[in-house]
């Protein structure tokens, strides 16, 4: 049931209302961490639809992760506007590309590869570099894939890669000449295999709209109002696509936070957010500064981090006071891990909920080390990464079996018992993985009177709805995540480990002025701090991070 325009406004603070009441673009919203930006932009769409200013069927709301897009759809549906297209930029581009492919390109659509690793090994061999680049090194392949992605979203061809890399403040960890060779070979192998990657999807969709008048007119007629979240993370290629979608119109609302720009290494640039008013001199700018996530003590520290480098706009905390953030120093990594795991075990023993706790670190290697210790301690956990939950191989194989069993359930066996039996081959170790999460969801559903009939088929229907919304089950476990993977998430209690010089900020190996790199690391530290609602505990081994001193948590001579 649709809400009235007044009901939509009643749920907002004054800053959020200003966003909502500015129903015509261009609009630029600078939204600090935990200030309710998703609430503001979804309510803006709902309000504009309710007063007849915006046709929800012609709105395209864009964000960067399927999870965030799913959250947008859920909120818009609850506000009475279920017909809004809320998607990631890549999925919106892919939908258009597949629709127009027969008309524009003809022939069979290339296969979309979701991971470059499948082609990189062949590319390394084709480039004749298998002796110097081990094709079985996952870390190395991931680094090469990241470099190719940076180049493609920055619209840099293989032959220009070396020259353009020399201009970067953050140099690749791999020899740039070798990356250029692999990049060229990768494009060749991909063409041979009749495949395309996600960057190709953006490029082909952009070119299609730019060059084909009929396509451009149909796309412009379909989508007339645009909302773009996390605008500080836009790459040059994505901005080019946005320009193609928008055309000469100005019905654009962008939302971002320059203080949370942490993906420069992947080609993202805050320049498009920071220069928005230059491109649109008549733009209405709104700042959201009321912080609703963290306690005043955590917010004060976050402000101090930004203030130390004169970046970003400070937040005003609206929550009750809590404990001050703490800092613990250790002599080495093993003692730090022991201390953190001990503190978490004590919290769990006192009745703290595991799902309210997260351990955040700068690198995957740090997580690997603490994961071993947590497993030994018998503490239930999950590792959070950028992989979509329902795309995991174990999850897909398990649900395939459940779907088959739902057609011919075992007679006389309760559905939950049969589900447990189907799950047994997938359960291993003490880590609470995806299958255990699906079992936990099943137990919750079984206890819910609204879940009826209580059958495997009903369970599969619930799962399919969650796949559509990218709404994975919440597991009663602590979360391990890198600072990058934690962006957009929040927990009551956060342990930020490895706040040491050389780790945070991470040693770059560069010589000369590294101000840009340090500022990116500082923003990453800020993102980590602002994931915590009420309890923030930081730790370091050896020399403490300069960011701890800047935040006033350590004496200046420490």
XYZ file of C-alpha atoms in Angstrom:
558
model
C 0.000 0.000 0.000
C 1.427 3.352 -1.088
C 2.168 5.920 1.581
C 0.914 9.479 1.360
C 3.425 12.214 0.615
C 3.156 13.454 4.196
C 3.766 9.966 5.611
C 6.909 9.741 3.497
C 8.188 13.036 4.894
C 7.319 12.248 8.506
C 10.029 9.571 8.694
C 12.862 12.003 7.923
C 15.048 14.561 9.662
C 15.376 18.102 8.292
C 18.447 17.385 6.152
C 16.875 14.271 4.647
C 13.667 16.227 3.985
C 15.658 18.752 1.984
C 16.880 15.912 -0.252
C 13.348 14.561 -0.677
C 11.722 17.928 -1.343
C 14.248 18.706 -4.076
C 12.348 16.556 -6.550
C 13.939 17.856 -9.755
C 17.559 17.466 -10.727
C 20.406 18.039 -10.796
C 20.926 17.211 -7.118
C 24.156 16.382 -5.281
C 23.947 14.825 -1.820
C 27.122 14.701 0.268
C 26.313 12.034 2.844
C 28.622 11.118 5.715
C 28.844 7.593 7.137
C 25.651 6.504 8.885
C 23.619 9.584 7.957
C 20.742 7.724 6.302
C 21.557 8.307 2.637
C 19.675 5.237 1.388
C 16.623 6.341 3.356
C 16.884 9.833 1.854
C 17.193 8.807 -1.785
C 14.543 6.079 -1.673
C 12.129 8.441 0.075
C 12.935 11.076 -2.556
C 11.857 8.717 -5.335
C 8.725 7.660 -3.433
C 7.782 11.266 -2.600
C 8.307 12.496 -6.169
C 6.181 9.594 -7.420
C 3.448 10.329 -4.868
C 3.058 13.951 -5.998
C 3.250 13.072 -9.698
C 6.634 14.639 -10.443
C 8.381 11.360 -11.244
C 7.087 8.268 -13.055
C 8.531 5.353 -11.033
C 8.511 3.183 -14.156
C 11.001 5.555 -15.747
C 13.410 5.732 -12.802
C 16.808 4.018 -12.838
C 18.386 3.836 -9.375
C 21.992 2.671 -9.512
C 24.486 1.479 -6.940
C 27.622 -0.644 -6.816
C 26.721 -3.925 -5.129
C 23.858 -6.343 -5.654
C 23.276 -6.263 -1.899
C 22.801 -2.487 -1.915
C 20.534 -2.710 -4.974
C 18.463 -5.370 -3.202
C 18.150 -3.139 -0.141
C 16.998 -0.273 -2.364
C 14.318 -2.454 -3.974
C 13.107 -3.643 -0.565
C 12.815 -0.091 0.762
C 11.122 1.208 -2.374
C 8.625 -1.634 -2.256
C 7.824 -0.829 1.386
C 7.244 2.805 0.344
C 4.719 1.734 -2.287
C 6.884 2.087 -5.421
C 7.771 -1.502 -6.382
C 8.242 -0.753 -10.089
C 11.464 1.222 -9.783
C 14.462 -0.363 -11.530
C 17.103 -0.492 -8.778
C 20.211 -2.220 -10.083
C 23.972 -2.207 -10.091
C 25.520 -0.262 -12.937
C 26.827 -3.497 -14.435
C 23.495 -5.335 -14.295
C 21.640 -2.369 -15.825
C 24.175 -2.219 -18.657
C 24.056 -5.988 -19.194
C 20.253 -6.004 -19.400
C 20.326 -3.355 -22.123
C 23.203 -4.973 -23.992
C 21.508 -8.380 -24.133
C 18.207 -6.824 -25.232
C 19.706 -4.861 -28.119
C 22.453 -7.337 -29.108
C 20.540 -9.036 -31.971
C 19.574 -5.665 -33.453
C 22.948 -3.935 -33.091
C 25.616 -6.619 -33.239
C 23.849 -9.736 -34.514
C 24.967 -13.314 -34.016
C 25.432 -15.156 -30.747
C 25.927 -13.134 -27.591
C 29.443 -13.620 -26.119
C 29.679 -15.627 -22.928
C 29.976 -13.393 -19.860
C 32.922 -14.363 -17.682
C 32.458 -13.472 -14.027
C 36.111 -14.104 -13.130
C 39.173 -13.317 -15.216
C 41.123 -16.165 -13.631
C 39.587 -18.617 -16.091
C 41.324 -16.880 -19.003
C 44.410 -15.432 -17.351
C 46.326 -18.713 -17.214
C 45.926 -19.130 -20.969
C 46.856 -15.473 -21.448
C 50.085 -15.848 -19.436
C 51.005 -18.884 -21.523
C 50.204 -17.086 -24.771
C 52.391 -14.173 -23.653
C 55.226 -16.645 -22.975
C 55.486 -15.603 -19.331
C 54.638 -18.863 -17.577
C 58.241 -19.172 -16.369
C 58.103 -15.867 -14.461
C 54.407 -15.733 -13.509
C 53.213 -18.911 -11.720
C 49.731 -19.616 -13.102
C 48.749 -21.469 -9.911
C 49.258 -18.404 -7.703
C 45.775 -17.109 -6.866
C 47.140 -13.910 -5.318
C 49.203 -13.124 -8.400
C 46.327 -13.818 -10.786
C 44.085 -11.613 -8.639
C 46.627 -8.772 -8.811
C 46.927 -9.071 -12.604
C 43.137 -9.155 -12.975
C 42.877 -6.016 -10.854
C 45.409 -4.232 -13.070
C 43.537 -5.186 -16.234
C 40.279 -3.994 -14.686
C 41.893 -0.693 -13.679
C 43.152 -0.187 -17.224
C 39.841 -1.007 -18.864
C 37.656 1.198 -16.625
C 40.239 3.962 -17.108
C 39.857 3.386 -20.886
C 43.525 2.510 -21.354
C 44.456 0.066 -24.127
C 47.189 -2.592 -23.647
C 49.637 -0.644 -25.792
C 49.226 2.432 -23.579
C 49.328 0.628 -20.239
C 53.028 1.124 -19.409
C 52.995 4.861 -20.142
C 49.802 5.464 -18.186
C 50.997 3.389 -15.228
C 54.005 5.668 -14.844
C 51.598 8.536 -14.093
C 49.893 6.696 -11.198
C 50.660 7.408 -7.579
C 49.953 3.766 -6.735
C 52.210 1.540 -8.814
C 51.345 -2.124 -9.488
C 53.165 -4.796 -7.509
C 53.874 -6.670 -10.746
C 56.257 -5.638 -13.522
C 54.240 -3.271 -15.715
C 55.780 -4.598 -18.941
C 54.636 -8.105 -18.049
C 51.146 -6.883 -17.139
C 50.930 -5.133 -20.516
C 51.858 -8.385 -22.281
C 49.323 -10.411 -20.320
C 46.679 -7.719 -20.872
C 47.164 -7.835 -24.647
C 47.106 -11.644 -24.623
C 43.994 -11.645 -22.424
C 42.080 -9.518 -24.918
C 43.190 -11.878 -27.693
C 42.188 -15.033 -25.793
C 38.857 -13.493 -24.824
C 38.059 -12.668 -28.443
C 39.047 -16.168 -29.520
C 36.755 -17.700 -26.863
C 33.895 -15.373 -27.890
C 33.678 -14.095 -24.328
C 33.273 -10.732 -22.647
C 34.000 -9.433 -19.163
C 32.122 -6.883 -17.077
C 34.237 -4.007 -18.391
C 33.323 -5.033 -21.946
C 29.664 -4.892 -20.928
C 30.069 -1.248 -19.884
C 32.082 -0.347 -22.984
C 29.777 -2.077 -25.474
C 26.622 -0.664 -23.900
C 28.107 2.824 -23.920
C 29.209 2.584 -27.539
C 25.820 1.159 -28.531
C 23.924 4.093 -26.999
C 26.392 6.659 -28.329
C 26.430 5.351 -31.913
C 22.972 3.869 -32.525
C 20.271 6.537 -32.667
C 17.335 4.109 -32.394
C 18.861 2.455 -29.343
C 19.627 5.829 -27.774
C 16.069 7.075 -28.290
C 14.534 3.920 -26.807
C 16.848 3.973 -23.773
C 16.217 7.679 -23.208
C 12.475 7.066 -23.384
C 12.676 4.148 -20.944
C 14.713 5.946 -18.268
C 14.252 9.653 -17.588
C 15.142 9.982 -13.895
C 18.464 8.797 -12.480
C 19.696 8.250 -8.930
C 23.289 7.127 -8.401
C 24.562 5.992 -5.010
C 28.240 5.802 -3.940
C 29.083 8.371 -6.608
C 32.568 8.852 -5.206
C 33.414 5.385 -6.592
C 32.564 6.105 -10.233
C 35.234 5.240 -12.820
C 35.815 7.152 -16.077
C 34.156 4.362 -18.083
C 31.130 4.300 -15.799
C 30.815 8.084 -16.029
C 30.882 7.823 -19.817
C 28.000 5.323 -19.649
C 26.071 7.581 -17.258
C 26.555 10.456 -19.703
C 25.150 8.272 -22.489
C 22.123 7.314 -20.381
C 21.474 10.892 -19.324
C 21.979 12.626 -22.661
C 21.224 16.336 -22.484
C 18.783 15.947 -19.595
C 19.462 16.978 -16.000
C 17.189 14.688 -13.970
C 20.092 13.294 -11.986
C 20.545 12.830 -8.249
C 23.970 11.656 -7.069
C 24.922 10.622 -3.545
C 28.430 10.167 -2.224
C 31.035 10.853 0.411
C 34.536 11.990 -0.630
C 35.802 10.751 2.760
C 34.914 7.200 1.751
C 36.831 7.117 -1.526
C 38.806 3.888 -1.106
C 38.852 2.324 -4.576
C 41.293 4.541 -6.460
C 43.428 1.470 -7.130
C 40.481 0.051 -9.117
C 40.008 3.168 -11.228
C 37.387 4.904 -9.072
C 37.693 8.652 -8.808
C 35.957 11.238 -6.601
C 36.557 13.862 -9.292
C 33.076 13.336 -10.740
C 31.457 13.936 -7.349
C 33.732 16.842 -6.464
C 33.205 18.546 -9.844
C 29.452 17.951 -10.022
C 28.577 21.621 -9.536
C 31.029 22.588 -12.268
C 29.238 20.339 -14.737
C 25.831 21.365 -13.389
C 26.098 24.980 -12.138
C 22.411 24.985 -11.146
C 22.719 21.832 -9.026
C 21.154 21.793 -5.579
C 23.689 20.541 -3.006
C 22.549 18.970 0.271
C 24.817 17.752 3.071
C 23.746 14.976 5.417
C 25.720 15.380 8.642
C 23.502 13.781 11.306
C 25.100 10.475 12.254
C 22.716 7.760 13.433
C 25.025 4.752 13.436
C 27.765 5.327 15.983
C 28.048 6.663 19.524
C 29.354 10.231 19.999
C 32.683 8.784 21.170
C 33.221 6.838 17.928
C 31.929 9.737 15.841
C 34.342 12.127 17.604
C 37.258 9.889 16.669
C 36.079 9.600 13.060
C 35.865 13.387 12.835
C 39.380 13.716 14.267
C 40.759 11.420 11.541
C 39.237 13.580 8.805
C 40.181 16.824 10.529
C 43.825 15.812 10.703
C 44.072 15.966 6.913
C 41.380 18.587 6.260
C 39.238 16.130 4.332
C 35.515 15.540 4.426
C 32.775 17.073 6.511
C 32.326 16.236 10.159
C 29.397 14.280 11.541
C 27.085 15.211 14.397
C 26.254 12.195 16.562
C 22.614 11.686 17.558
C 22.980 8.489 19.588
C 23.439 7.981 23.310
C 26.938 8.094 24.745
C 28.946 4.908 25.068
C 32.447 3.725 25.816
C 35.499 5.400 24.328
C 37.364 3.583 21.544
C 40.316 1.651 22.929
C 43.793 0.941 21.595
C 45.901 -2.069 22.602
C 49.558 -2.481 21.677
C 51.298 -5.839 21.218
C 54.864 -6.900 20.508
C 54.044 -9.079 17.494
C 51.224 -10.480 15.379
C 50.725 -13.705 17.319
C 50.281 -11.890 20.630
C 47.877 -9.425 19.005
C 45.769 -12.249 17.597
C 45.805 -14.052 20.926
C 44.633 -10.896 22.689
C 41.843 -10.169 20.215
C 40.530 -13.747 20.147
C 40.623 -13.803 23.953
C 38.617 -10.580 24.152
C 36.022 -11.941 21.726
C 35.714 -15.209 23.614
C 35.142 -13.199 26.815
C 32.425 -11.117 25.143
C 30.658 -14.221 23.886
C 30.916 -15.723 27.369
C 29.236 -12.623 28.772
C 26.305 -13.054 26.393
C 27.274 -10.857 23.443
C 25.729 -11.952 20.143
C 28.302 -13.307 17.686
C 26.664 -11.642 14.675
C 27.179 -8.254 16.328
C 30.994 -8.648 16.235
C 33.412 -8.077 13.359
C 37.182 -8.265 12.980
C 38.440 -5.892 10.300
C 41.921 -5.883 8.805
C 43.785 -4.132 6.011
C 44.815 -7.266 4.108
C 43.608 -10.785 3.391
C 46.851 -12.173 4.812
C 45.996 -10.712 8.218
C 42.600 -12.392 8.072
C 44.181 -15.721 7.165
C 46.332 -15.538 10.282
C 43.517 -14.694 12.666
C 41.190 -17.222 11.008
C 43.473 -20.067 12.046
C 43.441 -18.883 15.647
C 39.679 -18.402 15.742
C 39.132 -21.866 14.300
C 41.365 -23.366 16.973
C 39.428 -21.509 19.668
C 36.160 -22.936 18.389
C 34.637 -19.492 17.830
C 32.035 -19.574 15.001
C 32.901 -17.197 12.163
C 32.492 -16.344 8.512
C 34.855 -14.559 6.140
C 33.163 -11.733 4.297
C 34.379 -11.072 0.779
C 32.988 -9.573 -2.403
C 31.674 -12.892 -3.688
C 27.883 -12.982 -3.939
C 26.495 -15.481 -1.441
C 24.128 -17.209 -3.845
C 26.857 -17.474 -6.514
C 29.054 -19.635 -4.285
C 29.621 -23.093 -5.718
C 28.724 -24.919 -2.497
C 25.525 -22.897 -2.089
C 24.477 -23.483 -5.690
C 25.143 -27.229 -5.536
C 23.312 -27.591 -2.232
C 20.252 -25.662 -3.430
C 20.220 -27.692 -6.638
C 19.873 -30.832 -4.511
C 17.186 -29.235 -2.340
C 15.252 -28.135 -5.414
C 15.280 -31.695 -6.759
C 14.253 -33.139 -3.395
C 11.405 -30.624 -3.093
C 9.710 -32.234 -6.089
C 9.861 -35.717 -4.556
C 10.160 -35.268 -0.766
C 10.923 -38.351 1.300
C 7.678 -39.702 2.652
C 7.327 -39.593 6.424
C 10.404 -37.379 6.942
C 9.942 -33.840 8.273
C 11.205 -31.214 5.847
C 13.792 -29.790 8.236
C 15.260 -33.237 8.939
C 15.488 -33.933 5.225
C 17.207 -30.586 4.680
C 19.778 -31.446 7.349
C 20.459 -34.766 5.618
C 20.969 -33.023 2.269
C 23.375 -30.576 3.935
C 25.655 -33.123 5.602
C 28.032 -33.672 2.632
C 28.613 -29.904 2.423
C 29.470 -29.292 6.080
C 33.131 -29.409 7.062
C 35.456 -27.855 9.633
C 34.462 -25.495 12.416
C 33.865 -22.524 10.110
C 30.191 -21.677 9.767
C 29.950 -21.531 6.009
C 27.135 -20.790 3.577
C 25.367 -24.117 4.036
C 25.222 -23.684 7.792
C 23.729 -20.250 7.184
C 21.016 -21.769 5.014
C 20.285 -24.329 7.738
C 20.060 -21.561 10.316
C 17.570 -19.745 8.077
C 15.544 -22.962 7.786
C 15.329 -23.288 11.569
C 14.145 -19.685 11.847
C 11.493 -20.269 9.197
C 10.334 -23.464 10.863
C 9.689 -21.505 14.066
C 7.783 -18.805 12.162
C 4.007 -19.389 12.062
C 3.789 -17.294 8.892
C 5.987 -19.809 7.049
C 3.424 -22.221 5.640
C 3.174 -24.862 4.437
C 6.324 -26.067 6.123
C 7.844 -27.959 3.180
C 11.014 -28.029 1.122
C 9.081 -26.420 -1.702
C 8.103 -23.456 0.488
C 11.735 -23.179 1.575
C 12.915 -23.073 -2.037
C 10.371 -20.347 -2.811
C 11.766 -18.300 0.110
C 15.318 -18.833 -1.176
C 14.365 -17.793 -4.703
C 12.897 -14.559 -3.340
C 16.136 -13.947 -1.462
C 18.222 -14.636 -4.578
C 16.165 -12.056 -6.460
C 16.765 -9.491 -3.712
C 20.348 -10.670 -3.033
C 19.357 -11.118 0.598
C 21.575 -13.863 2.058
C 20.803 -15.377 5.449
C 22.262 -13.748 8.533
C 24.437 -16.217 10.365
C 24.931 -16.195 14.157
C 28.699 -15.862 13.799
C 31.392 -13.203 14.003
C 32.522 -11.679 10.715
C 36.070 -11.414 9.389
C 36.523 -8.855 6.608
C 39.044 -6.580 4.996
C 38.350 -2.868 5.340
C 37.415 -2.744 1.667
C 34.900 -5.601 1.988
C 33.392 -4.018 5.120
C 32.311 -0.835 3.345
C 28.559 -0.388 3.498
C 28.190 -2.721 6.498
C 27.921 -2.130 10.244
C 28.261 -4.021 13.528
C 27.740 -3.226 17.193
C 31.327 -4.199 18.046
C 34.323 -3.839 15.774
C 37.889 -5.041 16.360
C 40.164 -3.178 13.949
C 43.439 -5.092 13.991
C 46.857 -4.258 12.567
C 46.652 -0.482 13.058
C 50.427 -0.376 12.656
C 52.860 1.560 10.507
C 53.482 -0.522 7.406
C 50.044 -2.119 7.570
C 47.734 0.862 7.975
C 48.912 2.801 6.084
C 50.152 -0.093 3.972
C 53.719 0.231 2.738
C 53.567 1.090 -0.947
C 57.195 0.636 -1.896
C 57.017 3.925 -3.789
C 59.575 6.654 -3.525
C 58.840 10.354 -3.529
C 55.617 12.098 -2.535
C 53.045 9.549 -1.422
C 50.468 12.003 -0.043
C 47.693 10.648 -2.262
C 48.359 7.088 -1.114
C 48.456 8.046 2.560
C 45.186 9.941 2.215
C 43.547 6.907 0.622
C 44.746 4.776 3.534
C 43.456 7.413 5.960
C 40.032 7.228 4.310
C 40.167 3.449 4.616
C 40.876 3.821 8.332
C 37.896 6.170 8.568
C 35.661 3.595 6.870
C 36.799 0.983 9.391
C 36.065 3.230 12.369
C 32.595 4.125 11.143
C 31.516 0.479 10.819
C 31.209 0.334 14.640
C 28.009 1.329 16.396
C 28.894 1.181 20.091
C 32.177 -0.651 20.727
C 35.392 0.038 18.804
C 38.629 -1.689 19.787
C 41.810 -1.112 17.823
C 45.104 -2.903 18.132
C 48.587 -2.752 16.683
C 51.815 -4.715 16.773
C 55.190 -2.989 16.871
C 54.888 0.649 15.850
C 51.390 2.165 16.094
C 49.837 3.739 13.020
C 50.226 7.472 12.550
C 46.420 7.547 12.218
C 46.043 6.594 15.871
C 48.167 9.573 16.870
C 46.264 11.890 14.542
C 43.010 10.791 16.149
C 44.399 11.711 19.564
C 44.444 8.147 20.847
C 48.183 8.022 21.487
C 50.743 10.550 22.741
C 52.439 12.317 19.846
C 55.814 10.829 20.825
C 54.573 7.192 20.842
